[in-house]
PDB file of C-alpha atoms in Angstrom:
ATOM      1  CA  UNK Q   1     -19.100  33.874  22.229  1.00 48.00           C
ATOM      2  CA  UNK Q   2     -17.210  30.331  22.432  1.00 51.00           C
ATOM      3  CA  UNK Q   3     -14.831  32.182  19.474  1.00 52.00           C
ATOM      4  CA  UNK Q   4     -13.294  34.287  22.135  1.00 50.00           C
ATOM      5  CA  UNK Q   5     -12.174  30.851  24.287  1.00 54.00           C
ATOM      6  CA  UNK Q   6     -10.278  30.556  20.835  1.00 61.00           C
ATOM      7  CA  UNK Q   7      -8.384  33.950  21.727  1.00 55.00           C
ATOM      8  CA  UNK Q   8      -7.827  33.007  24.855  1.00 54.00           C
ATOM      9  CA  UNK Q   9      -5.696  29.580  23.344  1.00 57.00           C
ATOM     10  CA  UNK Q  10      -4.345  32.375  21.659  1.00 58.00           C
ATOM     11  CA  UNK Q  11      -3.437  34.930  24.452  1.00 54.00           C
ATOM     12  CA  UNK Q  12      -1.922  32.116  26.859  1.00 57.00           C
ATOM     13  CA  UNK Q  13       0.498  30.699  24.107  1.00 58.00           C
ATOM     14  CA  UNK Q  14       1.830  34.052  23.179  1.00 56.00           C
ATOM     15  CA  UNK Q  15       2.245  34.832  27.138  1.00 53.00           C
ATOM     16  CA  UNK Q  16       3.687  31.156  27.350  1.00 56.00           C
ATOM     17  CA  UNK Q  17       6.354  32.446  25.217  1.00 53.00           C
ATOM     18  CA  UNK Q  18       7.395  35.812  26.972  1.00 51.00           C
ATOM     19  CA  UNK Q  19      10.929  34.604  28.110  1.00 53.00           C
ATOM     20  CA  UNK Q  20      14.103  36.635  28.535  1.00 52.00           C
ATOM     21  CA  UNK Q  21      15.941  34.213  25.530  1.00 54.00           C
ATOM     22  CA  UNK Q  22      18.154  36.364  23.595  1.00 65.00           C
ATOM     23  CA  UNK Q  23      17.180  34.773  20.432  1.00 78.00           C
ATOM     24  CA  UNK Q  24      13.774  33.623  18.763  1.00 78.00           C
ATOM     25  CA  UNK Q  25      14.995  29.995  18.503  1.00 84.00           C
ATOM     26  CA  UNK Q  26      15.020  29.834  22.456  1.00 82.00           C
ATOM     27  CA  UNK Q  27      12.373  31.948  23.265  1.00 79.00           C
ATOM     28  CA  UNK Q  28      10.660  28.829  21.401  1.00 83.00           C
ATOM     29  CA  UNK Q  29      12.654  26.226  22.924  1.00 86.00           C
ATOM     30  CA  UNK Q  30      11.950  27.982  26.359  1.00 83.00           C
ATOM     31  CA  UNK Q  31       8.350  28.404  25.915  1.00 81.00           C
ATOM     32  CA  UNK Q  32       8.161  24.311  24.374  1.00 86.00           C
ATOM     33  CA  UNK Q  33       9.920  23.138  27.560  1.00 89.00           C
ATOM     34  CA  UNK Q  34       6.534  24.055  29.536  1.00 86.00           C
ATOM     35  CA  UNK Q  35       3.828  21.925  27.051  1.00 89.00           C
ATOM     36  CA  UNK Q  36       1.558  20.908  27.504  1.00 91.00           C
ATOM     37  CA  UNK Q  37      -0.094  23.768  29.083  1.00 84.00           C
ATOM     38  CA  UNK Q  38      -3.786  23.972  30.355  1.00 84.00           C
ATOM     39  CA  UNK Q  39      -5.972  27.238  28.582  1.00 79.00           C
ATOM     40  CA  UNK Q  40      -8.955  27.116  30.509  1.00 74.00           C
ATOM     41  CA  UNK Q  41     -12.167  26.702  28.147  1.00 71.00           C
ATOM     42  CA  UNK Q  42     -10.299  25.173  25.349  1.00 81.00           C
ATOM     43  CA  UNK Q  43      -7.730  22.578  26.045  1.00 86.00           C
ATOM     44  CA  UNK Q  44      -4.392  22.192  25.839  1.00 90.00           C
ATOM     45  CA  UNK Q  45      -1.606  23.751  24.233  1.00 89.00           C
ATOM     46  CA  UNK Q  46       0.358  20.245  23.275  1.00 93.00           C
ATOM     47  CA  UNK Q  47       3.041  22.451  21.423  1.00 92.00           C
ATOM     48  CA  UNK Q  48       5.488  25.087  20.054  1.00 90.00           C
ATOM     49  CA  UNK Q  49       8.094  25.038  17.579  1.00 92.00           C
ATOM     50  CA  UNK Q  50       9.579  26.832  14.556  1.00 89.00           C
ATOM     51  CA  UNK Q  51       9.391  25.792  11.491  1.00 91.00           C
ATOM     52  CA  UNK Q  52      11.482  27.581   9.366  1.00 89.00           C
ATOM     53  CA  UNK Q  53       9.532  31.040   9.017  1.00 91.00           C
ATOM     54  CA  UNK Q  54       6.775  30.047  10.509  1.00 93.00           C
ATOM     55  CA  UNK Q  55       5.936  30.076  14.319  1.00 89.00           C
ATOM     56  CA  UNK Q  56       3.425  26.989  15.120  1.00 92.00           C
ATOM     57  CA  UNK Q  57       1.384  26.883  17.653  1.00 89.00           C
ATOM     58  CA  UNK Q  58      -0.582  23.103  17.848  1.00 93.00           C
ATOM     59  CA  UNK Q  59      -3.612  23.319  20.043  1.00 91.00           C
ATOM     60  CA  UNK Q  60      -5.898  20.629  21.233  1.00 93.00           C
ATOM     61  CA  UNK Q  61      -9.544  21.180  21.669  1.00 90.00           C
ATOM     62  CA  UNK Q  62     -11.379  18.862  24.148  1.00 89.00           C
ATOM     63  CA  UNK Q  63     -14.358  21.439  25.325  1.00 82.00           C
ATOM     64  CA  UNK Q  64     -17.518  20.622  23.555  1.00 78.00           C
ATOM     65  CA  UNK Q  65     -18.961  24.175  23.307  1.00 72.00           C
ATOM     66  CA  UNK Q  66     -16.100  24.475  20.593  1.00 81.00           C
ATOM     67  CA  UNK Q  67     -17.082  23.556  17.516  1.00 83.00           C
ATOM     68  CA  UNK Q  68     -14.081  23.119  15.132  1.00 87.00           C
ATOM     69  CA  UNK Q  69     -15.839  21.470  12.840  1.00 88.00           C
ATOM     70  CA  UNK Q  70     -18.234  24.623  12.384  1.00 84.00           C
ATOM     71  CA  UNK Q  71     -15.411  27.090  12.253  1.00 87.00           C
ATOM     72  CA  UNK Q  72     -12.998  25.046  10.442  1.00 88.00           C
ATOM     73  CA  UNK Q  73     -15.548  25.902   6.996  1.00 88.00           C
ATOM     74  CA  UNK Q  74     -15.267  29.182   7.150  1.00 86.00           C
ATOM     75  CA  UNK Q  75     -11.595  30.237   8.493  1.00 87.00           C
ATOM     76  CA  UNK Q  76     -11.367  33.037   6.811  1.00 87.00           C
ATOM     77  CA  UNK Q  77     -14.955  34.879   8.648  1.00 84.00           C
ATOM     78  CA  UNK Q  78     -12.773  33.674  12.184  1.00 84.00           C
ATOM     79  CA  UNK Q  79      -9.315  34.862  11.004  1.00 84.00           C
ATOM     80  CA  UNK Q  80     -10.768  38.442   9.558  1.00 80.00           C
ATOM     81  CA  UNK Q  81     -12.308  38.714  13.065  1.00 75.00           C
ATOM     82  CA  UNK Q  82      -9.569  37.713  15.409  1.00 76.00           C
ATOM     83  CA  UNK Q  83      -6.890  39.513  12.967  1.00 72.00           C
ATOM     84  CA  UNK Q  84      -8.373  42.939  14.046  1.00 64.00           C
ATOM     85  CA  UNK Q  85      -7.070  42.225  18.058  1.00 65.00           C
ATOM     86  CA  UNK Q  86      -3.990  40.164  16.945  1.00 68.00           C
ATOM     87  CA  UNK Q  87      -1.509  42.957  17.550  1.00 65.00           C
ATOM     88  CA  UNK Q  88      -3.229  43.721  20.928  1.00 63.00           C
ATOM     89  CA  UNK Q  89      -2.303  40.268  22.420  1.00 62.00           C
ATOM     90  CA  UNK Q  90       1.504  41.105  22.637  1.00 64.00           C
ATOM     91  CA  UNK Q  91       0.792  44.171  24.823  1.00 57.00           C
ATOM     92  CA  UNK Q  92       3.311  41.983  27.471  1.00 57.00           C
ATOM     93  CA  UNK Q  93       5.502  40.446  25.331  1.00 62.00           C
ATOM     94  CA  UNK Q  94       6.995  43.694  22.669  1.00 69.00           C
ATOM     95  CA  UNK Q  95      10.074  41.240  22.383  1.00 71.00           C
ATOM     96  CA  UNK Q  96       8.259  37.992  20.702  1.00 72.00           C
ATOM     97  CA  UNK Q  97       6.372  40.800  18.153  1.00 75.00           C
ATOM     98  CA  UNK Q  98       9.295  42.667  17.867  1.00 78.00           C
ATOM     99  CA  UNK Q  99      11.233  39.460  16.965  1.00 79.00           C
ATOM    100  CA  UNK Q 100       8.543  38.247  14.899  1.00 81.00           C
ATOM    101  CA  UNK Q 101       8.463  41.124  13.022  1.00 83.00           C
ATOM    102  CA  UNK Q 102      12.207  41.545  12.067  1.00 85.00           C
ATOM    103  CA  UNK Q 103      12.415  37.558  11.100  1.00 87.00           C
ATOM    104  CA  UNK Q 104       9.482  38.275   8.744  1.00 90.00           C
ATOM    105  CA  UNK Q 105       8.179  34.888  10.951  1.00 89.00           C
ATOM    106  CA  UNK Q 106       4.322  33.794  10.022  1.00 92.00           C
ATOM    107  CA  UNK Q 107       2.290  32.883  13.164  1.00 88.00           C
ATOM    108  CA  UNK Q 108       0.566  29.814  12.471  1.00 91.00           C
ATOM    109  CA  UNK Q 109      -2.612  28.194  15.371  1.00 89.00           C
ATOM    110  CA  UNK Q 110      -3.468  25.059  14.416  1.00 93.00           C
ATOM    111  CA  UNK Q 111      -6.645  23.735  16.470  1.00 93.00           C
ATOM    112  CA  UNK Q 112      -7.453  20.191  16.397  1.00 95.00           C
ATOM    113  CA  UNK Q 113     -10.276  18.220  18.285  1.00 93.00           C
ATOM    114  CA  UNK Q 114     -10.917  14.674  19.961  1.00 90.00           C
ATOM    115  CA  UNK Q 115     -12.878  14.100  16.541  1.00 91.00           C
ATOM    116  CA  UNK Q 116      -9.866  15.015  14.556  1.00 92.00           C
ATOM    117  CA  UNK Q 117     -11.953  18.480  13.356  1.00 93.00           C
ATOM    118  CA  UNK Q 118      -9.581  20.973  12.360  1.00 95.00           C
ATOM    119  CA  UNK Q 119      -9.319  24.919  12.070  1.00 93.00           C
ATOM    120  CA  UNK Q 120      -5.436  26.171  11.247  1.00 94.00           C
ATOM    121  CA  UNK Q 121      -4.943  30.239  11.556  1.00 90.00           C
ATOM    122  CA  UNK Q 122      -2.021  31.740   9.528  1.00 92.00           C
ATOM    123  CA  UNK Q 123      -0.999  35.315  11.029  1.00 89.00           C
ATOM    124  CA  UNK Q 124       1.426  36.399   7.884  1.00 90.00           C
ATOM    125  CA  UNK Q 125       4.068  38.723   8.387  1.00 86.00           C
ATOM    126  CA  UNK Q 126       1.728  42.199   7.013  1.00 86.00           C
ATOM    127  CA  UNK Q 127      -1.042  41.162   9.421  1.00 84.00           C
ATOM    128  CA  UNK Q 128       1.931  41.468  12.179  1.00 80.00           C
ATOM    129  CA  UNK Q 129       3.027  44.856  11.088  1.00 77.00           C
ATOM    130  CA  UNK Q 130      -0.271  46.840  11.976  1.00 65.00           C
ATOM    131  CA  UNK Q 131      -0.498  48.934  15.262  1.00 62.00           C
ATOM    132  CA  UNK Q 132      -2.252  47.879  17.732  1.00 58.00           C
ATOM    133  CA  UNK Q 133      -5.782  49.367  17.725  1.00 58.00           C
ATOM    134  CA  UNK Q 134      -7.130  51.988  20.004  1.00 66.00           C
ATOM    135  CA  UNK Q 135      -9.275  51.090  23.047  1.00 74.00           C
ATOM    136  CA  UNK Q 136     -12.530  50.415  21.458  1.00 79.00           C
ATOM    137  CA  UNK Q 137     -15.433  52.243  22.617  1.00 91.00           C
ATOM    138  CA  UNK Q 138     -18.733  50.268  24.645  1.00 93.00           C
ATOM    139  CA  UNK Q 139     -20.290  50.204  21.380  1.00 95.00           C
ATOM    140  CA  UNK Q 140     -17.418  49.200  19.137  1.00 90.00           C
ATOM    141  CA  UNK Q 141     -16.518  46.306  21.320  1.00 88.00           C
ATOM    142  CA  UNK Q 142     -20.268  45.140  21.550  1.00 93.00           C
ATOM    143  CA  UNK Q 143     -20.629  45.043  17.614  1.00 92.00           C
ATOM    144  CA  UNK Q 144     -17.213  43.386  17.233  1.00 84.00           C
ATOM    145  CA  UNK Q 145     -18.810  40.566  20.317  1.00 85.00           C
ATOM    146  CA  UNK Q 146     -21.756  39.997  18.219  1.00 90.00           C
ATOM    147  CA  UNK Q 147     -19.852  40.057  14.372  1.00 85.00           C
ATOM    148  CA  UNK Q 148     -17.378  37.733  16.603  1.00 80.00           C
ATOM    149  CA  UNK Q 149     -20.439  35.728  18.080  1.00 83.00           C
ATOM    150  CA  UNK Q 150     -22.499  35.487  14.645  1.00 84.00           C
ATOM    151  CA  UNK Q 151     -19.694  33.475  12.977  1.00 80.00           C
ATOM    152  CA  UNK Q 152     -21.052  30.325  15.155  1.00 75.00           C
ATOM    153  CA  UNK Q 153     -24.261  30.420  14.064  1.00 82.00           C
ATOM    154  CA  UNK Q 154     -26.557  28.588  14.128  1.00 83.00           C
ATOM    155  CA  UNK Q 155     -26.643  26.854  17.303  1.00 82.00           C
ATOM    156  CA  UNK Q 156     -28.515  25.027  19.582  1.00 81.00           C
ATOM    157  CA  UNK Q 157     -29.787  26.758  22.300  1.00 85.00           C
ATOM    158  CA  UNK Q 158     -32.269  23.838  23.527  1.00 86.00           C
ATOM    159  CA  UNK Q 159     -33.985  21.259  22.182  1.00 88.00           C
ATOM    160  CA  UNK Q 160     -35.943  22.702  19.102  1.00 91.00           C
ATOM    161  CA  UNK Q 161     -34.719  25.856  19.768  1.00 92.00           C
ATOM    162  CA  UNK Q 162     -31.683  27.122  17.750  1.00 92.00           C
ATOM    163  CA  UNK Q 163     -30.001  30.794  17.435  1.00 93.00           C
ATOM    164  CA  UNK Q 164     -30.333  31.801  14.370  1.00 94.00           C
ATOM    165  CA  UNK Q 165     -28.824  35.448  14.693  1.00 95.00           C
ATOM    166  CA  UNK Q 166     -27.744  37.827  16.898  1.00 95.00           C
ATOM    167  CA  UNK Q 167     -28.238  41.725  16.463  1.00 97.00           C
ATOM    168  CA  UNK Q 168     -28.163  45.375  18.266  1.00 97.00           C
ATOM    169  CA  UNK Q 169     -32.126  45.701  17.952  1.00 96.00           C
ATOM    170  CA  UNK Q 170     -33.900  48.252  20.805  1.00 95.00           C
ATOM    171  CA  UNK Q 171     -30.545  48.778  22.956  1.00 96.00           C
ATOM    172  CA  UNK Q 172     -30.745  44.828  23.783  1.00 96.00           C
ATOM    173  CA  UNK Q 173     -28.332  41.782  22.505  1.00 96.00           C
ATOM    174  CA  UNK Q 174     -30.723  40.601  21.072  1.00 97.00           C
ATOM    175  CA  UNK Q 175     -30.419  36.561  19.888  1.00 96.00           C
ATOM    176  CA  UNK Q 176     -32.744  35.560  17.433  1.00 97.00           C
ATOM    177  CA  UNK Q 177     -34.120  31.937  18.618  1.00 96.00           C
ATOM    178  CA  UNK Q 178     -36.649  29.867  15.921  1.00 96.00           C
ATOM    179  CA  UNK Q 179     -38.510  27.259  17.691  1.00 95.00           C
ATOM    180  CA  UNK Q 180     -39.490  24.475  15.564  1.00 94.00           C
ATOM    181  CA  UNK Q 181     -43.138  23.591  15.844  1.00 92.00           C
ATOM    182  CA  UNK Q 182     -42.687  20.538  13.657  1.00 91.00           C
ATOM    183  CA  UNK Q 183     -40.714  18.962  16.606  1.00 89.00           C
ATOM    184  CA  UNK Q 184     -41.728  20.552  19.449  1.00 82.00           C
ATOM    185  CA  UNK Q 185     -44.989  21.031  20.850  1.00 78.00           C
ATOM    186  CA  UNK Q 186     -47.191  22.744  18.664  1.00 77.00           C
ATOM    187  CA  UNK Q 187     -48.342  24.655  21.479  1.00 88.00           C
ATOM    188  CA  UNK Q 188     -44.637  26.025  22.196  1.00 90.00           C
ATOM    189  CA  UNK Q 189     -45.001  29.426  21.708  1.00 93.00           C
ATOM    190  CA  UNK Q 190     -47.960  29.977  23.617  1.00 92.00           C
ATOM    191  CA  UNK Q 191     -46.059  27.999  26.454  1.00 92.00           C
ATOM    192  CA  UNK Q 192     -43.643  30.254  26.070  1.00 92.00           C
ATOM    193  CA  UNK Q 193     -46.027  33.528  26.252  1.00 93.00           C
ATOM    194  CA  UNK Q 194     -47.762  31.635  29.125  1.00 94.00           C
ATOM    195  CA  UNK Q 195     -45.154  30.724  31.250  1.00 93.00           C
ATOM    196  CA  UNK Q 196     -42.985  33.700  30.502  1.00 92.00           C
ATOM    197  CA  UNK Q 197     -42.431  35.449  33.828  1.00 93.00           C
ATOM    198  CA  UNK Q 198     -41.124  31.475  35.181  1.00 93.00           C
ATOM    199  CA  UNK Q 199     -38.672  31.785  32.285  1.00 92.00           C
ATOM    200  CA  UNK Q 200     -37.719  35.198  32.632  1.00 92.00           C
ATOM    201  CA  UNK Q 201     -36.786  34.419  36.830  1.00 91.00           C
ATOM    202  CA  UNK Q 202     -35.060  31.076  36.049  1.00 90.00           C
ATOM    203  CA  UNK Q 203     -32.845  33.337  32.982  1.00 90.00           C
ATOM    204  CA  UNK Q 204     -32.347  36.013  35.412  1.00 89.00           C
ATOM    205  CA  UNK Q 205     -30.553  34.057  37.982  1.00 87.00           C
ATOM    206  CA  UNK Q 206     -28.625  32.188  34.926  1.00 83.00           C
ATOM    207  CA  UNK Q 207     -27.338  35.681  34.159  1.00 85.00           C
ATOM    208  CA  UNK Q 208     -26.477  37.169  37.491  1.00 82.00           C
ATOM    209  CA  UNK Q 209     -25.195  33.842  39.505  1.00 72.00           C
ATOM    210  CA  UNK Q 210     -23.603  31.937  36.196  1.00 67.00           C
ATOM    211  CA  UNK Q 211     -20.143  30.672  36.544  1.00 64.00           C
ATOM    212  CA  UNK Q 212     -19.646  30.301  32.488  1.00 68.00           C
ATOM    213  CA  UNK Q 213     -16.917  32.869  31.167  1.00 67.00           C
ATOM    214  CA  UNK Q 214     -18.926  33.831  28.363  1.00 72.00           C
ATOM    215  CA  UNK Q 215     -22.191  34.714  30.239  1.00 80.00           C
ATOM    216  CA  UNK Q 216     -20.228  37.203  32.190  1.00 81.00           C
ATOM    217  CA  UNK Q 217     -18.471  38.556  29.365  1.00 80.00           C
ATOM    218  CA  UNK Q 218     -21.847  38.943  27.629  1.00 87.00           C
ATOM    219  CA  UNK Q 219     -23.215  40.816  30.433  1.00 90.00           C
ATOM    220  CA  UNK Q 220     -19.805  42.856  31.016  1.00 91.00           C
ATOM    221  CA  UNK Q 221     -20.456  44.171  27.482  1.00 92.00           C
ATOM    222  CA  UNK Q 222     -24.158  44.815  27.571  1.00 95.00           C
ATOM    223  CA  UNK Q 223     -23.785  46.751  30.952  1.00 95.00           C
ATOM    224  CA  UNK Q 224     -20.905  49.117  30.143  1.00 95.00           C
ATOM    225  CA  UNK Q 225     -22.653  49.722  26.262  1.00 96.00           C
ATOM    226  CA  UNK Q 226     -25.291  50.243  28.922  1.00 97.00           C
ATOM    227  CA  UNK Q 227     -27.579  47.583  26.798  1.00 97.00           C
ATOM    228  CA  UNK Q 228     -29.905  45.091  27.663  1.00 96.00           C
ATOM    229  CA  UNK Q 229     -30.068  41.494  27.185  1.00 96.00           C
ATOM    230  CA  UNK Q 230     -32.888  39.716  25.195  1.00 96.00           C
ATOM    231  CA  UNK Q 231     -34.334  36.478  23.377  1.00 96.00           C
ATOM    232  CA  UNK Q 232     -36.617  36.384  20.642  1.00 96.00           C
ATOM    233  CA  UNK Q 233     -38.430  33.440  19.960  1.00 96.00           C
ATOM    234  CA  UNK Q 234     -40.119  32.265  16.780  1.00 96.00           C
ATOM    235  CA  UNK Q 235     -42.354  29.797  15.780  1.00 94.00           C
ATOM    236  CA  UNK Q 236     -40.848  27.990  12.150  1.00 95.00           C
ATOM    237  CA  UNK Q 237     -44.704  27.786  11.108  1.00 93.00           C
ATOM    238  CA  UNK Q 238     -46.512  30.278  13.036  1.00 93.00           C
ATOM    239  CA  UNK Q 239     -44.397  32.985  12.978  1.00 95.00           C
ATOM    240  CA  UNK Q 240     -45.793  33.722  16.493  1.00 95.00           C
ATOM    241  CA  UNK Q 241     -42.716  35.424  18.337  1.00 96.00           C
ATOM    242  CA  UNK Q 242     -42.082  36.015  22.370  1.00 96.00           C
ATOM    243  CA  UNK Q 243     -39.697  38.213  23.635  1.00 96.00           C
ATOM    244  CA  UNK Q 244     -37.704  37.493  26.772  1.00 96.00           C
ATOM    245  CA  UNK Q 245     -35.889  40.757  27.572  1.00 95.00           C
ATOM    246  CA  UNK Q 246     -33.565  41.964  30.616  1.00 95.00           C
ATOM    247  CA  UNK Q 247     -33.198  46.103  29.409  1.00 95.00           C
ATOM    248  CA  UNK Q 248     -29.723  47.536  31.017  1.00 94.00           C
ATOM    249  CA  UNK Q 249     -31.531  48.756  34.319  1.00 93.00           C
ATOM    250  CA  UNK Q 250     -32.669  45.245  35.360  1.00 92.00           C
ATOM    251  CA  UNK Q 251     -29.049  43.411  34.305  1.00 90.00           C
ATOM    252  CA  UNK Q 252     -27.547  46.615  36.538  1.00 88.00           C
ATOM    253  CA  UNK Q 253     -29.727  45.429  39.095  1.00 86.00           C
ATOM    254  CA  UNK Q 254     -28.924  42.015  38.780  1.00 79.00           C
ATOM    255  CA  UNK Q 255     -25.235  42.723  39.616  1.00 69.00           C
TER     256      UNK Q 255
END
């Protein structure tokens, strides 16, 4: 999910440089004038320029859900999956694509964190040239949110616990959590099955009162591919699993 605050770097910059310049060169210069410019979730956007044919966009990381250092080995899994909606994002601004397009201009994000991790995106002039998509269905846009999500995998969820996958399994998101027994206690998934309905409340009100951009859009998506939400756990020795599931009537309820 933290791959979409990416788009949103994305979305503000191109939006940063929707100006009424009459050429490409001040449309840049404009849009430059206003750096650095907050993008909620990521950063900063420090700068804009144009470098010969090629549009650059430097963007500086400094939340700590985003892990550049993750993405930045395999760019080409996070380009594939944000090239698909790249044409979308100038739905306001027809004159920077259009402008783009005729200068045969390569748009070029180039992320770089406090830790000097680095992920640079190169948007040739082809991948400019397609049409913008059709409005994907519920289910479309929940399979491209998990392909999208998968690419930052594995992650921590808590201590011990780490995602391990995410999949469409039983009408639920579901995300596939491994607990591992030879750190944790080696009672943990019978705590788990134990205390389950304590979990389950404390999750619930996580999903329906959370504040974090993501959680929402996670829900948003479940709810109108009229999904559930769910977390299976696994024990790394055992095998033992729990599952921790809110189908689409309860998340509806929830809201």
């Amino acid at each position: 999910m933290k791959l979409m605050h990416l788009f949103a770097a994305l979305i503000a910059a191109l939006l940063l440089a929707a100006c009424s310049a009459p050429t490409l060169e001040k449309q840049v210069e404009q849009a430059a004038s206003h750096c650095p410019v907050e993008v909620k979730g990521v950063g900063f956007i420090k700068n804009i320029s144009l470098d010969k044919d090629t549009l650059v966009y430097d963007v500086t990381v400094t939340s700590p859900s985003i892990d550049l250092s993750r993405l930045s080995s395999r760019p080409d899994e996070v380009k594939a999956t944000m090239k698909s909606s790249i044409v979308n994002l100038f739905d306001n601004n027809h004159e920077m694509l259009d402008a783009l397009r005729e200068n045969a201009i390569t748009l070029q994000i180039r992320y770089v964190d406090r830790n000097r991790a680095s992920l640079t995106l190169n948007f040739s002039p082809d991948d400019l040239k397609a049409e913008p998509s059709r409005k994907a269905s519920p289910q479309e846009e929940l399979e491209a949110e998990i392909k999208r999500s998968k690419i930052l995998l594995p992650a921590e969820l808590a201590p011990s616990v780490m995602i391990t996958d995410i999949s469409d399994t039983d009408n639920m998101i579901m995300f596939h959590c491994e607990v591992d027994e030879t750190t944790a206690n080696a009672d943990a998934i019978d705590n788990l099955r134990t205390h389950a309905a304590e979990i389950a409340a404390e999750m619930a009100e996580s999903l329906s009162g959370s504040a974090d951009p993501d959680v929402k859009r996670m829900v948003g998506i479940a709810m109108r591919a009229d999904h559930g939400i769910a977390y299976r756990y696994t024990g790394s020795v055992s095998g033992d699993t729990v599952t921790i599931a809110f189908p689409a009537a309860r998340l509806r309820m929830m809201r």
